[in-house]
Amino acid sequence: MKNKLLLFILTLSLLIVPFGGMVNASEKKDVVDTAVEAGQFTILVKALEKAGLVDTLKGNGPFTVFAPTDEAFTALLKQLNVTPEQLLERPDLKNILLYHVVPGKVLSTDLKDGMKVKTLEGSEVSISTNPVMINDAKVVKADIPASNGVIHVIDKVLLPPAK
């Protein structure tokens, strides 16, 4: 009887531990690690590294990141007629990236049509809700959770207004 009880407890613990571990593992990834794991933000991640923003975005936050896909960056490269290397050498790269980050955790359910939100770059972005847009970039996937904030995937790179 003791052996059956021990076997039952052992089996039950093996079932519970993996499921609990999966939940905790996803909660431990910050916005940078979440973007890296997604695989569709390789240019964004390279730009964050080049601009020295990785440590910032691995910090406590919380942060809301409007993350342009690699496809969005490819379109920007064509628009600006530059190579990826030239984009990464731009003196305004850090400001471009900071224009994609809002302090705090802003979920899609928090958005209101016509809302203006101040970015870490210092300028505001405009929100519209039907469809959900950040300036002229469409949100293609919202509310990707991270341990220190949330990511909203957008289909265009946002450029801050000239100062």
Coordinates of C-alpha atoms in Angstrom, one line a residue, residues 13-163:
S13 CA 4.5 15.5 -8.9
L14 CA 6.0 14.7 -12.3
L15 CA 2.8 15.9 -13.9
I16 CA 2.5 19.1 -11.9
V17 CA 6.1 20.3 -12.1
P18 CA 6.4 20.6 -15.9
F19 CA 3.2 22.6 -16.2
G20 CA 4.1 24.9 -13.4
G21 CA 7.6 25.3 -14.9
M22 CA 6.2 26.3 -18.3
V23 CA 4.1 29.1 -16.8
N24 CA 6.9 30.5 -14.7
A25 CA 9.4 30.3 -17.6
S26 CA 7.2 32.6 -19.8
E27 CA 6.7 35.0 -17.0
K28 CA 10.5 35.4 -16.5
K29 CA 11.2 36.7 -20.0
D30 CA 11.6 40.4 -20.2
V31 CA 10.6 42.4 -23.3
V32 CA 14.0 41.9 -25.0
D33 CA 14.1 38.1 -24.4
T34 CA 10.5 37.8 -25.5
A35 CA 11.3 39.7 -28.8
V36 CA 14.4 37.5 -29.4
E37 CA 12.4 34.3 -28.9
A38 CA 9.6 35.5 -31.3
G39 CA 12.1 35.4 -34.1
Q40 CA 10.5 38.2 -36.2
F41 CA 12.3 41.1 -34.6
T42 CA 16.0 40.4 -35.5
I43 CA 16.6 43.9 -36.9
L44 CA 14.9 45.5 -33.9
V45 CA 17.1 43.5 -31.6
K46 CA 20.3 44.4 -33.5
A47 CA 19.2 48.0 -33.4
L48 CA 18.6 47.9 -29.6
E49 CA 22.1 46.4 -29.1
K50 CA 23.7 49.0 -31.3
A51 CA 21.9 51.8 -29.5
G52 CA 22.8 50.5 -26.1
L53 CA 19.2 50.0 -25.0
V54 CA 19.2 46.3 -24.2
D55 CA 20.0 46.8 -20.6
T56 CA 17.4 49.5 -20.2
L57 CA 14.7 47.3 -21.7
K58 CA 15.8 44.4 -19.5
G59 CA 15.3 46.7 -16.5
N60 CA 12.3 46.7 -14.1
G61 CA 10.0 48.7 -16.3
P62 CA 7.3 48.3 -16.8
F63 CA 7.5 49.1 -20.5
T64 CA 5.1 49.1 -23.4
V65 CA 7.0 48.3 -26.6
F66 CA 5.5 48.9 -30.1
A67 CA 7.7 46.4 -31.9
P68 CA 8.1 46.7 -35.7
T69 CA 8.7 43.4 -37.4
D70 CA 11.6 42.6 -39.7
E71 CA 9.2 43.2 -42.6
A72 CA 8.5 46.6 -41.3
F73 CA 12.2 47.4 -41.1
T74 CA 12.7 46.1 -44.6
A75 CA 10.1 48.6 -45.8
L76 CA 11.8 51.4 -43.9
L77 CA 15.1 50.5 -45.5
K78 CA 13.5 50.8 -49.0
Q79 CA 11.8 54.1 -48.0
L80 CA 15.0 55.6 -46.7
N81 CA 17.1 54.0 -49.5
V82 CA 19.7 52.7 -46.9
T83 CA 21.2 49.3 -46.0
P84 CA 20.7 47.7 -42.6
E85 CA 24.2 48.7 -41.7
Q86 CA 23.6 52.3 -42.6
L87 CA 20.4 52.3 -40.5
L88 CA 22.3 51.0 -37.5
E89 CA 24.9 53.8 -37.9
R90 CA 22.3 56.6 -37.9
P91 CA 22.9 59.2 -35.2
D92 CA 19.2 59.2 -34.4
L93 CA 18.8 55.4 -34.0
K94 CA 18.4 55.6 -30.3
N95 CA 15.7 58.2 -30.5
I96 CA 13.9 56.2 -33.2
L97 CA 13.9 53.2 -30.9
L98 CA 12.8 55.2 -27.8
Y99 CA 9.9 56.5 -29.9
H100 CA 8.6 52.9 -29.8
V101 CA 8.6 52.6 -26.0
V102 CA 6.1 54.0 -23.5
P103 CA 6.7 53.9 -19.8
G104 CA 4.2 51.7 -18.0
K105 CA 2.2 48.7 -19.1
V106 CA -0.4 49.8 -21.6
L107 CA -2.7 46.9 -22.7
S108 CA -5.0 47.1 -25.7
T109 CA -7.9 47.3 -23.4
D110 CA -6.5 50.5 -21.9
L111 CA -6.5 52.3 -25.3
K112 CA -9.0 55.0 -26.3
D113 CA -9.5 56.4 -29.7
G114 CA -7.7 59.7 -30.1
M115 CA -5.5 59.0 -27.1
K116 CA -2.0 60.5 -27.1
V117 CA 0.8 58.7 -25.2
K118 CA 4.3 60.1 -24.4
T119 CA 7.2 57.9 -25.5
L120 CA 10.6 57.6 -23.8
E121 CA 11.9 59.7 -26.8
G122 CA 9.8 62.6 -25.4
S123 CA 7.3 62.9 -28.3
E124 CA 3.8 61.6 -28.3
V125 CA 2.3 58.9 -30.4
S126 CA -1.4 59.0 -31.4
I127 CA -3.7 56.0 -30.8
S128 CA -6.7 55.1 -32.9
T129 CA -8.8 52.1 -32.2
N130 CA -10.7 51.0 -35.3
P131 CA -8.4 49.4 -36.4
V132 CA -5.9 49.8 -33.6
M133 CA -3.1 52.0 -34.9
I134 CA -0.1 53.8 -33.4
N135 CA 0.3 56.8 -35.6
D136 CA 0.1 55.2 -39.1
A137 CA 1.4 51.8 -38.0
K138 CA -1.2 49.0 -37.6
V139 CA -1.1 46.8 -34.5
V140 CA -1.0 43.3 -35.9
K141 CA -0.7 41.5 -32.6
A142 CA -1.4 43.1 -29.2
D143 CA -0.7 42.3 -25.6
I144 CA 2.2 39.9 -25.7
P145 CA 3.1 39.6 -22.0
A146 CA 6.6 40.0 -20.6
S147 CA 7.9 40.0 -17.1
N148 CA 8.6 43.8 -17.3
G149 CA 5.8 45.0 -19.6
V150 CA 4.0 44.2 -22.8
I151 CA 4.7 44.1 -26.5
H152 CA 2.4 45.2 -29.3
V153 CA 3.6 44.1 -32.8
I154 CA 3.3 46.8 -35.4
D155 CA 3.6 46.7 -39.2
K156 CA 5.7 49.9 -39.7
V157 CA 8.7 51.6 -38.1
L158 CA 7.6 54.8 -36.3
L159 CA 9.8 57.8 -37.0
P160 CA 9.7 60.6 -34.4
P161 CA 8.7 64.1 -35.5
A162 CA 11.5 66.4 -36.4
K163 CA 12.6 68.7 -33.5

